[in-house]
CSV table of C-alpha atoms in Angstrom, one decimal:
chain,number,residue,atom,x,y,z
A,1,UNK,CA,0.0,0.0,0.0
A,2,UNK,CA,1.6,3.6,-1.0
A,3,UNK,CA,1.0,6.8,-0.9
A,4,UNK,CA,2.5,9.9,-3.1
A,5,UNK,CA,2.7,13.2,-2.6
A,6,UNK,CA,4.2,15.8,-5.3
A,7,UNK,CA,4.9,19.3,-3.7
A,8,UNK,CA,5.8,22.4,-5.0
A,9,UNK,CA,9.0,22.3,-6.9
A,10,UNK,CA,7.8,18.7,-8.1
A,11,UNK,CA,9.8,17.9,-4.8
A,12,UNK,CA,8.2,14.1,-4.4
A,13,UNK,CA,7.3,12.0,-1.4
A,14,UNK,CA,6.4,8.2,-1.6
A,15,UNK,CA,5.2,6.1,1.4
A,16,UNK,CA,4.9,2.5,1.7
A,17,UNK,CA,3.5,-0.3,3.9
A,18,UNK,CA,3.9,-3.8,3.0
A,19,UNK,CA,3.4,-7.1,3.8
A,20,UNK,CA,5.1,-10.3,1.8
A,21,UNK,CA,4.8,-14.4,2.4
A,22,UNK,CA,6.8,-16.7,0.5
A,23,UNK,CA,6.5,-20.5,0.1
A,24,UNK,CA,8.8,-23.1,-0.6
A,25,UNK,CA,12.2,-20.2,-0.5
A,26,UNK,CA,14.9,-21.6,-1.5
A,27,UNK,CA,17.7,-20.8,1.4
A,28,UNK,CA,21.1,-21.8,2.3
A,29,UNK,CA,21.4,-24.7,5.2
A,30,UNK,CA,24.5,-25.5,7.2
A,31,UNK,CA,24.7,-28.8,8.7
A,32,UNK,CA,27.7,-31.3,10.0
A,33,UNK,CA,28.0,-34.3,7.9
A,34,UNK,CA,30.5,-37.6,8.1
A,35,UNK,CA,32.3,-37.3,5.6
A,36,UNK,CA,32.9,-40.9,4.1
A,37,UNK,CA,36.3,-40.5,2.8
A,38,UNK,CA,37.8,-39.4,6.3
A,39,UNK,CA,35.0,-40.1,8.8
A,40,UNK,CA,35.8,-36.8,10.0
A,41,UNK,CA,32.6,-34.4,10.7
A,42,UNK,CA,32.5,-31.8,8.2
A,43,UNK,CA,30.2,-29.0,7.6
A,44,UNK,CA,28.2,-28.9,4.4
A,45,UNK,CA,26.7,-25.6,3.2
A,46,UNK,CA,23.9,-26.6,0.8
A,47,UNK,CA,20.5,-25.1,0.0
A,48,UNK,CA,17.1,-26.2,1.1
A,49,UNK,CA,13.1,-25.4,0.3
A,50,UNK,CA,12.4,-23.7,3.9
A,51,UNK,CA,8.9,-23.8,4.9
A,52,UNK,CA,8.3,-20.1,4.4
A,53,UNK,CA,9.3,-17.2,5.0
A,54,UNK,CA,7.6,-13.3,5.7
A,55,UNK,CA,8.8,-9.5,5.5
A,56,UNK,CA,6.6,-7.1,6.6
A,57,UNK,CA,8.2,-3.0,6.7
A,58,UNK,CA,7.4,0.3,5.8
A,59,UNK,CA,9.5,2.3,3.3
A,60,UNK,CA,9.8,6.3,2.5
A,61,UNK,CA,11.7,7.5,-0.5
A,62,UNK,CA,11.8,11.3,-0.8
A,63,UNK,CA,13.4,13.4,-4.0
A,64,UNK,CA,14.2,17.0,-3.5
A,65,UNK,CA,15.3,19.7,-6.2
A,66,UNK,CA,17.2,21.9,-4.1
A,67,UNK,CA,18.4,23.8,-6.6
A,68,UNK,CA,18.4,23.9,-10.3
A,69,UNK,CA,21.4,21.7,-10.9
A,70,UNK,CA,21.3,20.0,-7.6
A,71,UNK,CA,18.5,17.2,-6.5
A,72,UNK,CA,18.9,14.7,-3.7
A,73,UNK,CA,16.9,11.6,-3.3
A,74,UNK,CA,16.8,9.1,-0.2
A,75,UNK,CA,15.2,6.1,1.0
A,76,UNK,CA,15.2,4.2,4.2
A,77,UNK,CA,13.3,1.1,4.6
A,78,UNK,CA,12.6,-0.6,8.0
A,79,UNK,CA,11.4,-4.2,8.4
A,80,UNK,CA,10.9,-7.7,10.2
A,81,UNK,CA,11.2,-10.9,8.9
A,82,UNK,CA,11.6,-14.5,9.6
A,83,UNK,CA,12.6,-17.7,7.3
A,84,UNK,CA,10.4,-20.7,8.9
A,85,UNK,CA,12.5,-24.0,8.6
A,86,UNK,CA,9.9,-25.9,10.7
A,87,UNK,CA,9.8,-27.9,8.1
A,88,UNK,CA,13.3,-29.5,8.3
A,89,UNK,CA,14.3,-31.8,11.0
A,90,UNK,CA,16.6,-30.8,13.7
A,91,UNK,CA,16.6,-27.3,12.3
A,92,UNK,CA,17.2,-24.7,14.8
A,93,UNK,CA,14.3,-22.2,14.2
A,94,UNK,CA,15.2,-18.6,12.9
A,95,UNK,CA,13.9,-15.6,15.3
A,96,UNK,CA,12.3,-13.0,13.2
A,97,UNK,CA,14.9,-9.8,12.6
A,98,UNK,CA,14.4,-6.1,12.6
A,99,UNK,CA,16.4,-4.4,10.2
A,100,UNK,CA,16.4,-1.7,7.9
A,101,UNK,CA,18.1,0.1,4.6
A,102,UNK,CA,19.1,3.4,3.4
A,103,UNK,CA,20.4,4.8,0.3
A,104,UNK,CA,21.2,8.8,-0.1
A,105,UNK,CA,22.0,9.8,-4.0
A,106,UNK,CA,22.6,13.3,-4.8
A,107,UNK,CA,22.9,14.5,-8.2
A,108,UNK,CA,24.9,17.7,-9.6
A,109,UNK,CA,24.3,19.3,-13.4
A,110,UNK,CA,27.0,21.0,-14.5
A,111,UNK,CA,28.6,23.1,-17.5
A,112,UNK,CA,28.6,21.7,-21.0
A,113,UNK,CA,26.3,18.9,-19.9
A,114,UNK,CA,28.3,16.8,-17.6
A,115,UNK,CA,26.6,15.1,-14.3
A,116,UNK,CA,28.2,14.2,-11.7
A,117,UNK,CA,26.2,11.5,-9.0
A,118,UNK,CA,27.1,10.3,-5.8
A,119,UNK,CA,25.7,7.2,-4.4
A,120,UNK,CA,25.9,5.8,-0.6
A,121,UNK,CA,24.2,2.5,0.7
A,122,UNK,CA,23.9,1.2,4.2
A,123,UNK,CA,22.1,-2.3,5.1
A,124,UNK,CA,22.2,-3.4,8.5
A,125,UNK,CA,22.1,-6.9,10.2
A,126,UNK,CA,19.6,-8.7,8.2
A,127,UNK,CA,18.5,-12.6,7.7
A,128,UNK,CA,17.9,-12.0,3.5
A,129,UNK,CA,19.5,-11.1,1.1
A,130,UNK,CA,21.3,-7.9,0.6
A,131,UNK,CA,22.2,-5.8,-2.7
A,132,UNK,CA,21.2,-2.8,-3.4
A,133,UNK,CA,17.3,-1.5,-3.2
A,134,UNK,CA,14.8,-3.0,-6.2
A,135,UNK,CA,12.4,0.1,-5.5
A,136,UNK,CA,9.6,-2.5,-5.6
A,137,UNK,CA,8.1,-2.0,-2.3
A,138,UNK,CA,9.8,-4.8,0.4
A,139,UNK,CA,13.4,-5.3,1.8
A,140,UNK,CA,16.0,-5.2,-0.9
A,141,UNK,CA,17.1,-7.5,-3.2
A,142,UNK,CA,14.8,-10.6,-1.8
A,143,UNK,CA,16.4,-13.3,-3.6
A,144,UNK,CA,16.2,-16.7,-3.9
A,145,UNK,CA,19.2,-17.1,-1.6
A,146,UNK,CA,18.6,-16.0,2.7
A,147,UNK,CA,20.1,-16.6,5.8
A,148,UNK,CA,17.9,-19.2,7.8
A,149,UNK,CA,20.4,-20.2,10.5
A,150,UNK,CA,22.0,-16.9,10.9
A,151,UNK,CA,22.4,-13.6,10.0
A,152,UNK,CA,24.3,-10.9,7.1
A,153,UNK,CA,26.3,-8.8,9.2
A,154,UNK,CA,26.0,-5.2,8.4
A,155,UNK,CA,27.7,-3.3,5.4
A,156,UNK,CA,27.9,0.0,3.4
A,157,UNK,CA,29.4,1.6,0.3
A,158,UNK,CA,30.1,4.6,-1.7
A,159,UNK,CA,29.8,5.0,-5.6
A,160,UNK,CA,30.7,7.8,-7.8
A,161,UNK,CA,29.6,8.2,-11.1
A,162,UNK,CA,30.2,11.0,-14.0
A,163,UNK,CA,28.7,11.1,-17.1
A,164,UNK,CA,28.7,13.7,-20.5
A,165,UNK,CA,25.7,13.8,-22.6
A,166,UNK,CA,26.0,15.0,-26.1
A,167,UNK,CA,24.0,14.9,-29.7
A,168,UNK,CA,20.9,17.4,-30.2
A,169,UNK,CA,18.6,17.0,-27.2
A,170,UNK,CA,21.4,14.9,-25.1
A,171,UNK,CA,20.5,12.2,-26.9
A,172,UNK,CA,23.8,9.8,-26.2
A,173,UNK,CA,25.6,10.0,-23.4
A,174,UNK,CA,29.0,8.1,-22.0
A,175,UNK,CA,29.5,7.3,-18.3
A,176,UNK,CA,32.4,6.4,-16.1
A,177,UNK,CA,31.3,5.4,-12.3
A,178,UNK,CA,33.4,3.9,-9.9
A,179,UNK,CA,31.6,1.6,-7.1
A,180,UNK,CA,33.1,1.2,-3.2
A,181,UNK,CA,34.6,3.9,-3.4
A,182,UNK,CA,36.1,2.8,-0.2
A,183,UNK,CA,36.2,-0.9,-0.6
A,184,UNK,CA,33.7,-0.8,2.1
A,185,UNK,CA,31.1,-2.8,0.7
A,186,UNK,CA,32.1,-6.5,2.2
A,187,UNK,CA,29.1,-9.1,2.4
A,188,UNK,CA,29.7,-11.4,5.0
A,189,UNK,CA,27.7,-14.2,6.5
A,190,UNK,CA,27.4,-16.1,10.1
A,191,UNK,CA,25.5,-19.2,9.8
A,192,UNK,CA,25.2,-21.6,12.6
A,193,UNK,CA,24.6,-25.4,12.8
């Protein structure tokens, strides 16, 4: 369910409630196995079809013109959800997770039609999948792949990104961007067994 306001300035406001079930996600699994080659126990890191999952959140994306060659646009999203492997025996059950997103791009026109945009992401502990934002109303990037025994731990980046348009009406343009900025932007997962 969303909401848009456009206010003076065509300054834009978009808010969002939403609420999504899965059945039958696809997830990773951890679990100790004997191996039969050394009888040692070893951990195998396989996928599964999880019972089910949910995400239910609210969203608010906001783009500003603060000038005429500067706008801004930013976005946090805020939800809880769960991956149920109730299904799977001996599986240690999931809690649900609060956890949320935010992106912040700010865009700058300059002389003889260059652009310049700057890009920064955070997403904090979450147990799905994390990317960058789809802008289709839910937590980013749901995928087929989640944490069901565990958790992502947070991360962030920086991008940069120039670009000169050219042609009658800027019909072509060329870009150059450079992404993590900072090498910031490290995905790791904890997964327990």
């Amino acid at each position: 369910l969303s909401y848009l306001k456009t206010f003076t300035g065509n300054n834009t406001f978009l808010g969002s409630v939403y609420y999504k079930h899965t059945n039958n996600l696809i997830t990773r699994y951890l679990t100790q196995e004997i191996n039969p080659i050394t009888n040692n126990t070893d951990l195998l890191n396989t996928y599964i079809n999880a019972n089910s999952s949910y995400a239910a959140g609210a969203e608010a994306t906001a783009q500003n013109y603060l000038t005429k060659w500067w706008d801004i646009s930013t976005n946090i999203n805020v939800y809880n959800s769960k991956v149920n492997t109730s299904n799977i025996s001996n599986s240690i059950s999931q809690n649900a997770m609060w956890s949320w997103f935010g992106k912040f791009n700010s865009n700058f026109k300059l002389p003889s039609n260059f652009a310049i945009q700057f890009t920064t992401t955070y997403q904090s502990k979450t147990n799905l999948p994390v990317n960058t934002n789809t802008g289709m109303g839910g937590p980013p990037m749901m995928q087929s792949q989640s944490a069901s025994q565990g958790y992502i731990k947070p991360s962030w980046g920086m991008d940069l990104a120039v670009k000169k348009s050219f042609l009658k009406n800027n019909a072509a343009s060329v870009s150059l961007s450079i992404n993590d900025i900072f090498k910031t932007r490290i995905q790791s997962q904890y997964s327990s067994s």
